[in-house]
Amino acid sequence: MSQTVYVNEKTGVDATEATGTQEKPYATPAFALYTQPEAQVFVYKQSEEDKEKFEYVEISASALKKAKKGADGLKKKAEKQAKLEEQKKEQQATAKLAELDLSSIEEDKSLPQAKKIKLRDVQENLDTRVLVQGWIHRLRVQKGLAFITLRDGTGYLQCVLTGDLAKAKQTQELTIESTVSIKGVISKLPEGKTAPGGVELKSDFYRIIALAPSGEDAFTNRIQEGADPNLLLDQRHLALRGETLSAVMKVRAAYLAAIRRFYTEEGITEVTPPCMVQNQVEGGSTLFKLNYYGEEAYLTQSSQLYLETCLPALGDVYCIQESFRAEKSHTRRHLSEYTHIEAELVFITFDDLLNHLERLLSKTIQYVLEDPIAGPIVKQLNPGFKAPSAPFRRMEYIDALDWLNEHGIPNEDGEKFKFGDDIAEAAERKMTDTINEPILLIRFPAEIKSFYMQRCEDDPRVTESVDVLMPNVGEITGGSMRIDKYDDLVAAIKREGLDLDSYYWFTDVRKYGGSPHGGYGIGLERMLAYMLDRFTVRDCSLYPRFTGRCKP
């Protein structure tokens, strides 16, 4: 419904104080439509019935046409005036810069030589003249003073420019994300002032290495807070410079170091299996196909089968590789490409596997919390987070069904859970978040698990399998004991309808000296989402790949 405005040529005014109401009318219809183009205009006129009386009546068609033409004229005039004002501001800014007598900055050669450092080392170089290099993360330029928050990937440092440095023309032209080299002395901040690390650098010289664009192409126009997530993903190469996303990547690096440390302590050898394969591991529907020199091949879903072949040669082994799943799933915990931490352990029991997973998860997280860089980040992004400690709650699949039914959580068909049902993500998350502690969910039915999983001796309906569930993220690890008898594995492959001949190298592991063994896979991004309280695993991947997203 259009708004109504009133025009009174005698008492109205064409100015900002008018609102178009009967109490504060406009003076002309043209100005009324210029101010409110979609409004319904009423004008103050003499009443046709009573010549002594005046009233507001709707504007006539001819007068309306004339008013619209007048409104267009006013609009063009205002645009011309705005352009003149903008030109005037630009001229004033140019004149201001021209007044600055410092077109270049000279370094005082009498000062001590500056020591080149990374920003992570500022605390060890207090009261020392240093050279720091990086990108302008924040910038505030005012009269006779300029504050630069510098970022170099290892930390942040507030740098203060005073006197001629602050007045210089090049300082007035600085932009966010420009690359600079700054020299000066680092000192602790006075009581009551704040800055990263509680220190600041008092600059005595700096130079611009590369000036970032201003105006429409300014960094802050490319990356804006609260922007559409898809737009931010398009600009991921720039969004990575943000404090939160870069912090997540640092914790990611720390966790990879922690997991390798754990495996070294456990005497487990790292190997690097291929990513291009010709066998499925987790079901054919999620395979990415590719033409490999005229043959059909796939991107690997898991390196597990190759790891198993390494056991007789190397003993316990692990790999950290990318895995690929062609799942058209838009849940917050799915990626089409993710970093897969996988291990296979030989001459173990199912209990050994569960105990190993408890040690791995509790120790690696503890190592991250102890890291001087990653630890504080975890506390900042997820206050109150604590490393889980062994033993974890162990819950059998059949007991999980009872728990879900007792709490009124239905299966995917909206009915009570029954043996053989897959526990979908939503139900699994509800249970895990309610219990609010790590869960080793074990002994799943064979028909809902992969063909290679070992069946339990006391109940052949179920497998020696485990999913590790963490609050706020759900499953982060899946594992099992593997079938170790040749005939049993061949039968399982045939039941699955797979080409037995293409798995000859996998069945040979059992033919030439089978052994009890088991393994697991950990989704690194899910682990990070759990530790850092991220809503989606996409936040934990450098360049996330999921349905419809393969750029930049």
XYZ file of C-alpha atoms in Angstrom:
552
model
C 0.000 0.000 0.000
C 1.516 3.374 -1.069
C 2.098 6.122 1.444
C 0.054 9.347 1.355
C 1.777 12.748 1.292
C 0.242 16.217 1.478
C 1.123 19.397 -0.422
C 0.161 22.913 0.626
C 1.592 25.718 -1.500
C 0.831 28.302 1.199
C 2.081 26.656 4.393
C 4.272 23.815 3.146
C 8.048 23.827 2.685
C 10.309 21.928 0.323
C 12.986 21.118 2.875
C 14.112 18.332 5.195
C 11.933 19.599 8.050
C 8.823 18.746 6.033
C 7.548 15.177 6.364
C 4.580 15.222 3.999
C 2.009 15.009 6.772
C -0.919 17.406 7.071
C 0.905 19.074 9.959
C 4.183 19.420 7.992
C 3.243 19.370 4.284
C 5.474 19.904 1.258
C 5.161 23.081 -0.805
C 5.143 21.464 -4.275
C 4.033 18.112 -5.722
C 7.366 17.802 -7.561
C 9.364 17.893 -4.310
C 6.912 15.487 -2.668
C 7.484 12.896 -5.440
C 11.231 13.550 -5.454
C 11.306 12.755 -1.728
C 8.793 9.872 -1.820
C 8.475 8.619 -5.453
C 5.822 5.966 -4.758
C 3.592 8.173 -2.591
C -0.050 9.112 -3.314
C -0.185 12.930 -3.480
C -2.970 15.061 -2.031
C -2.991 18.852 -2.626
C -4.654 21.612 -0.616
C -7.433 23.197 -2.695
C -10.646 25.168 -2.436
C -13.713 22.973 -1.973
C -16.002 22.812 -4.998
C -19.145 22.657 -2.776
C -18.124 25.433 -0.382
C -15.906 28.203 -1.808
C -15.113 29.381 1.712
C -13.711 25.960 2.657
C -10.334 24.397 1.750
C -9.537 20.651 1.787
C -6.958 18.082 0.624
C -7.893 16.312 -2.623
C -5.977 13.774 -4.737
C -3.788 15.406 -7.383
C -5.190 15.413 -10.925
C -3.664 13.220 -13.661
C -2.255 16.186 -15.591
C -0.810 17.776 -12.447
C 0.679 14.417 -11.455
C 2.397 14.070 -14.834
C 3.857 17.561 -14.462
C 4.947 16.805 -10.878
C 6.768 13.625 -11.969
C 8.643 15.585 -14.608
C 9.577 18.149 -11.989
C 10.709 15.384 -9.592
C 13.000 13.982 -12.312
C 14.522 17.414 -12.737
C 15.131 17.733 -9.000
C 16.732 14.279 -8.970
C 19.147 15.153 -11.774
C 19.993 18.438 -10.067
C 20.713 16.615 -6.775
C 22.907 14.048 -8.541
C 24.846 16.834 -10.249
C 25.288 18.599 -6.918
C 26.452 15.388 -5.210
C 28.992 14.826 -7.985
C 30.285 18.379 -7.575
C 30.565 17.853 -3.810
C 32.500 14.607 -4.360
C 34.849 16.336 -6.784
C 35.335 19.105 -4.264
C 36.230 16.586 -1.546
C 38.699 14.871 -3.852
C 40.275 18.222 -4.721
C 40.538 19.077 -1.035
C 42.112 15.691 -0.272
C 44.590 16.140 -3.138
C 45.388 19.633 -1.923
C 45.884 18.299 1.608
C 48.335 15.701 0.364
C 50.091 18.298 -1.766
C 50.625 20.403 1.353
C 52.604 17.561 2.941
C 56.251 18.353 2.416
C 57.376 14.743 2.910
C 56.979 12.773 -0.315
C 59.521 10.230 0.923
C 60.827 9.081 4.304
C 64.514 8.896 5.114
C 65.990 6.477 7.637
C 68.228 7.832 10.418
C 71.494 5.978 9.763
C 72.843 6.867 13.215
C 70.360 4.489 14.892
C 71.461 0.957 15.861
C 71.066 -1.699 13.185
C 67.613 -3.256 13.295
C 67.322 -6.967 14.088
C 65.021 -8.805 11.677
C 62.418 -10.842 13.598
C 59.083 -12.607 13.207
C 56.177 -11.253 15.240
C 56.064 -14.438 17.323
C 59.397 -13.325 18.818
C 58.440 -9.817 19.995
C 58.439 -10.719 23.704
C 62.077 -11.856 23.459
C 63.110 -8.557 21.836
C 61.753 -5.878 24.152
C 63.660 -2.567 24.159
C 65.472 -3.660 21.010
C 65.438 -1.985 17.605
C 63.903 -4.496 15.239
C 62.778 -4.893 11.643
C 59.315 -6.439 11.198
C 57.524 -7.154 7.937
C 53.940 -8.068 7.214
C 50.483 -6.937 6.168
C 48.419 -4.074 7.566
C 45.655 -5.852 9.462
C 44.140 -2.704 10.967
C 44.862 0.955 10.300
C 43.970 4.218 12.004
C 45.458 7.473 10.720
C 44.774 10.717 12.571
C 46.378 14.106 12.911
C 50.067 13.629 13.691
C 49.584 9.949 14.644
C 49.038 6.619 12.904
C 48.378 3.175 14.375
C 49.117 0.047 12.340
C 48.268 -3.470 13.518
C 50.769 -5.575 11.620
C 50.232 -9.270 10.795
C 52.862 -11.668 9.484
C 51.161 -15.041 10.004
C 53.013 -15.715 13.257
C 51.389 -12.962 15.306
C 50.130 -9.393 15.527
C 51.928 -6.211 16.597
C 50.728 -2.656 17.112
C 53.069 -0.158 15.453
C 52.852 3.568 16.177
C 53.913 6.227 13.681
C 54.444 9.760 14.975
C 55.788 13.095 13.741
C 56.986 13.187 10.146
C 56.240 9.479 9.674
C 52.567 10.068 10.462
C 52.362 13.246 8.343
C 54.048 11.767 5.287
C 52.077 11.548 2.068
C 52.637 7.781 1.803
C 51.143 7.312 5.288
C 48.003 9.195 4.293
C 47.659 6.831 1.304
C 48.127 3.577 3.259
C 45.448 0.915 2.905
C 44.373 -2.264 4.711
C 46.367 -5.338 3.544
C 49.249 -3.287 2.169
C 52.606 -4.974 2.748
C 55.091 -2.931 4.789
C 58.507 -3.167 6.409
C 58.804 -1.285 9.718
C 61.755 -0.509 11.965
C 61.560 0.632 15.559
C 61.854 -0.293 19.223
C 59.424 -2.664 20.955
C 58.332 -1.661 24.435
C 55.692 -2.695 26.953
C 52.515 -0.664 27.003
C 51.789 1.684 29.913
C 49.205 0.553 32.460
C 45.663 0.871 31.161
C 46.492 0.620 27.448
C 45.839 -2.489 25.388
C 47.368 -4.007 22.258
C 48.268 -7.519 21.062
C 50.774 -9.036 23.481
C 50.688 -5.927 25.686
C 53.460 -4.294 23.613
C 53.869 -1.814 20.791
C 56.554 -0.829 18.332
C 57.514 2.848 18.213
C 58.436 3.236 14.568
C 61.386 5.304 13.390
C 61.276 4.222 9.725
C 59.080 2.220 7.389
C 58.667 1.537 3.713
C 55.803 0.245 1.608
C 56.563 -3.062 -0.103
C 53.215 -3.323 -1.912
C 50.230 -0.974 -1.693
C 46.813 -2.667 -1.656
C 43.930 -1.066 -3.598
C 41.603 1.536 -2.129
C 38.146 2.669 -3.228
C 35.845 0.065 -4.785
C 38.577 -2.589 -4.797
C 39.502 -2.036 -1.144
C 39.962 -5.226 0.885
C 37.081 -4.314 3.207
C 34.734 -4.203 0.191
C 35.809 -7.697 -0.897
C 35.506 -9.223 2.583
C 32.699 -7.957 4.804
C 31.469 -9.203 8.163
C 28.117 -10.928 7.930
C 28.409 -11.480 4.172
C 26.684 -14.429 2.528
C 28.714 -17.616 3.288
C 28.902 -18.489 -0.423
C 30.401 -15.089 -1.215
C 32.985 -15.592 1.526
C 33.808 -19.033 0.104
C 34.334 -17.417 -3.320
C 36.808 -15.086 -1.599
C 38.345 -17.819 0.579
C 41.862 -16.776 -0.451
C 41.213 -13.412 1.204
C 38.957 -14.655 4.017
C 41.843 -16.823 5.274
C 43.486 -13.603 6.469
C 40.765 -13.181 9.096
C 41.732 -13.796 12.712
C 39.351 -16.710 13.376
C 39.899 -18.669 10.178
C 43.682 -18.322 10.332
C 43.579 -19.368 14.004
C 41.659 -22.554 13.079
C 44.348 -23.369 10.501
C 47.041 -23.017 13.169
C 45.222 -25.473 15.436
C 44.845 -27.780 12.446
C 48.621 -27.757 11.972
C 49.140 -28.359 15.701
C 46.792 -31.355 15.678
C 48.611 -32.918 12.736
C 51.872 -32.494 14.653
C 50.245 -33.995 17.758
C 48.925 -37.054 15.912
C 52.326 -37.719 14.345
C 53.923 -37.357 17.779
C 51.473 -39.905 19.192
C 52.120 -42.398 16.407
C 55.870 -42.014 16.891
C 55.455 -42.720 20.608
C 53.368 -45.795 19.752
C 55.972 -47.038 17.256
C 53.632 -46.759 14.252
C 55.127 -46.159 10.792
C 53.785 -43.542 8.351
C 53.131 -44.579 4.737
C 51.635 -42.755 1.737
C 49.105 -44.859 -0.219
C 47.798 -43.766 -3.642
C 44.767 -41.534 -4.080
C 43.850 -42.967 -7.503
C 42.389 -46.451 -7.107
C 40.296 -49.083 -8.877
C 38.530 -50.569 -5.859
C 35.750 -49.279 -3.631
C 35.989 -49.365 0.160
C 32.831 -47.686 1.455
C 30.208 -48.392 -1.226
C 30.043 -47.611 -4.923
C 27.478 -44.805 -4.696
C 30.004 -42.364 -3.229
C 32.846 -42.908 -5.700
C 34.301 -40.115 -7.840
C 35.061 -41.699 -11.215
C 37.888 -40.661 -13.507
C 39.402 -41.799 -16.797
C 42.836 -43.172 -16.040
C 44.608 -43.654 -19.388
C 41.499 -45.304 -20.824
C 40.725 -47.346 -17.711
C 38.027 -46.615 -15.155
C 39.469 -45.454 -11.845
C 38.303 -43.572 -8.759
C 39.465 -41.097 -6.178
C 40.011 -43.072 -2.992
C 37.329 -43.229 -0.311
C 39.835 -44.608 2.180
C 43.435 -45.852 2.253
C 42.517 -48.722 4.577
C 42.974 -51.584 2.102
C 46.478 -50.423 1.198
C 47.386 -49.992 4.856
C 46.405 -53.589 5.506
C 48.858 -54.765 2.828
C 51.660 -52.977 4.710
C 51.167 -54.845 8.003
C 53.292 -57.943 7.161
C 56.114 -55.692 5.921
C 56.091 -52.774 8.362
C 53.913 -53.754 11.300
C 51.526 -51.066 12.572
C 51.097 -48.288 9.993
C 49.215 -45.029 9.479
C 48.690 -42.396 6.806
C 47.369 -38.846 6.611
C 45.809 -38.507 3.174
C 42.906 -36.816 1.431
C 39.840 -39.041 0.976
C 36.926 -38.369 -1.346
C 33.229 -39.154 -0.944
C 30.687 -38.258 -3.643
C 27.890 -37.785 -1.117
C 25.328 -35.191 -2.163
C 24.961 -34.166 1.432
C 24.749 -30.601 2.708
C 24.993 -31.389 6.425
C 27.386 -29.385 8.523
C 29.685 -32.364 9.042
C 30.148 -33.559 5.437
C 32.823 -32.687 2.881
C 33.509 -34.186 -0.539
C 37.249 -34.012 0.176
C 38.598 -34.301 3.674
C 41.826 -35.074 5.485
C 41.677 -38.696 6.601
C 43.882 -39.948 9.434
C 43.917 -43.747 9.160
C 45.792 -46.507 10.943
C 45.942 -50.317 10.872
C 47.270 -52.275 13.857
C 48.289 -55.941 13.762
C 48.090 -58.717 16.373
C 45.491 -56.909 18.449
C 42.091 -57.698 19.937
C 38.956 -55.573 19.717
C 39.585 -54.346 23.278
C 43.142 -53.390 22.259
C 41.692 -51.291 19.427
C 39.264 -49.499 21.747
C 41.985 -48.812 24.314
C 44.245 -47.475 21.567
C 41.527 -45.058 20.372
C 41.032 -43.772 23.920
C 44.758 -43.093 24.258
C 44.949 -41.456 20.848
C 42.051 -39.052 21.366
C 42.910 -38.046 24.918
C 46.654 -37.653 24.293
C 46.536 -35.809 20.975
C 44.020 -33.275 22.259
C 46.097 -32.781 25.386
C 49.202 -32.162 23.246
C 47.309 -29.465 21.339
C 46.160 -27.795 24.564
C 49.772 -27.751 25.760
C 50.984 -26.127 22.528
C 51.971 -22.469 23.167
C 50.212 -21.268 20.000
C 47.296 -23.679 19.543
C 46.412 -24.047 23.227
C 45.389 -20.413 23.784
C 43.437 -20.453 20.495
C 41.369 -23.444 21.641
C 40.619 -21.674 24.926
C 39.669 -18.505 23.074
C 37.360 -20.179 20.532
C 35.950 -22.811 22.886
C 36.221 -21.567 26.505
C 36.043 -24.311 29.088
C 37.040 -27.065 26.660
C 38.883 -29.966 28.290
C 40.607 -32.952 26.782
C 38.541 -36.125 27.183
C 40.114 -38.645 29.538
C 40.017 -42.434 29.368
C 38.108 -44.584 29.896
C 35.308 -43.454 27.558
C 31.731 -44.638 27.941
C 31.253 -47.867 25.942
C 27.775 -48.462 24.583
C 26.642 -51.342 22.423
C 24.510 -50.624 19.372
C 21.569 -52.560 20.839
C 21.781 -50.521 24.069
C 21.830 -47.317 22.004
C 18.556 -48.410 20.390
C 17.027 -48.882 23.850
C 18.266 -45.421 24.918
C 16.796 -43.770 21.808
C 13.457 -45.530 22.221
C 13.288 -44.653 25.931
C 13.898 -40.978 25.099
C 11.278 -40.889 22.347
C 13.738 -40.364 19.488
C 12.367 -42.107 16.348
C 14.192 -43.710 13.440
C 14.154 -42.224 9.924
C 10.689 -43.685 9.283
C 9.306 -41.979 12.386
C 9.023 -45.284 14.220
C 10.762 -46.923 17.174
C 14.247 -48.213 16.488
C 14.583 -51.933 15.829
C 17.628 -54.138 15.338
C 19.183 -53.524 11.922
C 18.201 -49.850 11.706
C 20.940 -47.410 10.861
C 21.194 -44.682 13.503
C 20.976 -41.514 11.410
C 22.999 -38.405 12.131
C 20.219 -36.442 13.850
C 19.374 -39.221 16.320
C 23.049 -39.964 16.934
C 23.769 -36.287 17.631
C 20.764 -35.976 19.964
C 21.948 -38.944 22.010
C 25.582 -37.814 22.111
C 24.769 -34.217 23.024
C 22.335 -35.349 25.749
C 24.822 -37.761 27.320
C 27.482 -35.041 26.779
C 30.587 -37.209 26.919
C 32.650 -39.219 24.445
C 31.011 -42.535 23.511
C 32.519 -45.649 21.985
C 29.466 -47.022 20.158
C 30.272 -50.674 19.401
C 29.013 -53.940 17.874
C 26.965 -52.773 14.887
C 24.902 -55.224 12.783
C 26.864 -56.720 9.888
C 24.294 -55.658 7.273
C 24.775 -51.945 7.929
C 28.575 -52.083 8.059
C 31.301 -52.636 5.450
C 32.029 -56.069 4.008
C 35.527 -56.365 5.530
C 34.478 -56.097 9.209
C 35.009 -59.066 11.539
C 31.906 -60.603 13.114
C 31.718 -61.132 16.870
C 32.271 -64.729 17.996
C 29.524 -64.540 20.636
C 26.950 -63.034 18.232
C 27.632 -63.386 14.473
C 24.839 -60.884 13.733
C 27.087 -58.036 14.862
C 30.614 -56.903 14.039
C 33.633 -55.898 16.082
C 33.075 -52.287 15.011
C 33.176 -48.915 16.715
C 32.110 -45.327 16.072
C 33.599 -42.698 18.364
C 30.995 -40.027 19.085
C 31.861 -36.601 20.493
C 29.418 -33.976 21.819
C 28.526 -31.161 19.402
C 29.896 -32.969 16.352
C 28.844 -36.622 16.476
C 30.963 -39.282 14.806
C 34.627 -38.391 14.349
C 36.107 -41.879 14.158
C 34.958 -45.172 12.722
C 36.875 -48.423 13.036
C 36.715 -52.181 13.356
C 38.577 -55.422 13.470
C 39.055 -56.767 9.939
C 38.185 -60.202 8.590
C 41.445 -62.159 8.823
C 40.443 -65.488 7.228
C 40.868 -65.813 3.456
C 37.677 -67.814 2.848
C 35.591 -65.470 4.995
C 36.832 -62.401 3.099
C 36.249 -64.008 -0.311
C 32.683 -64.881 0.743
C 32.093 -61.289 1.939
C 33.369 -59.817 -1.336
C 31.085 -62.105 -3.324
C 28.084 -61.252 -1.121
C 28.730 -57.601 -1.852
C 28.650 -58.315 -5.603
C 32.207 -57.016 -6.090
C 34.700 -58.250 -8.672
C 36.819 -60.734 -6.720
C 39.670 -60.645 -9.252
C 40.208 -56.901 -8.762
C 40.726 -57.501 -5.030
C 43.397 -60.199 -5.501
C 46.046 -58.079 -3.811
C 43.764 -57.519 -0.810
C 42.796 -61.180 -0.367
C 46.468 -62.157 -0.727
C 47.085 -60.466 2.636
C 45.045 -63.336 4.158
C 46.333 -66.041 1.804
C 49.988 -65.377 2.638
C 49.946 -65.279 6.416
C 46.671 -63.877 7.723
C 46.717 -62.179 11.122
C 44.249 -60.588 13.555
C 44.233 -56.861 12.870
C 42.043 -53.788 13.035
C 42.028 -50.111 12.194
C 40.129 -46.855 11.998
C 39.798 -43.513 10.267
C 39.530 -40.062 11.798
C 38.084 -37.057 9.957
C 40.478 -34.250 10.836
C 37.900 -31.547 10.115
C 35.372 -33.174 12.451
C 37.984 -33.402 15.181
C 38.719 -29.693 14.814
C 35.007 -28.801 14.799
C 34.697 -30.654 18.108
C 37.725 -28.982 19.702
C 37.042 -25.465 18.444
C 33.236 -25.470 18.664
C 32.805 -24.710 14.961
C 29.298 -24.974 13.539
C 30.454 -26.681 10.344
C 33.471 -28.727 9.250
C 33.782 -26.318 6.312
C 35.318 -23.821 8.726
C 38.073 -26.347 9.441
C 39.187 -26.954 5.854
C 41.602 -24.674 3.999
C 39.548 -24.717 0.789
C 36.406 -26.778 1.501
C 35.001 -29.020 -1.212
C 31.371 -30.125 -1.048
C 28.415 -30.523 -3.409
C 28.541 -27.618 -5.868
C 31.762 -26.126 -4.493
C 35.124 -26.603 -6.205
C 36.554 -23.077 -6.271
C 38.725 -21.200 -5.796
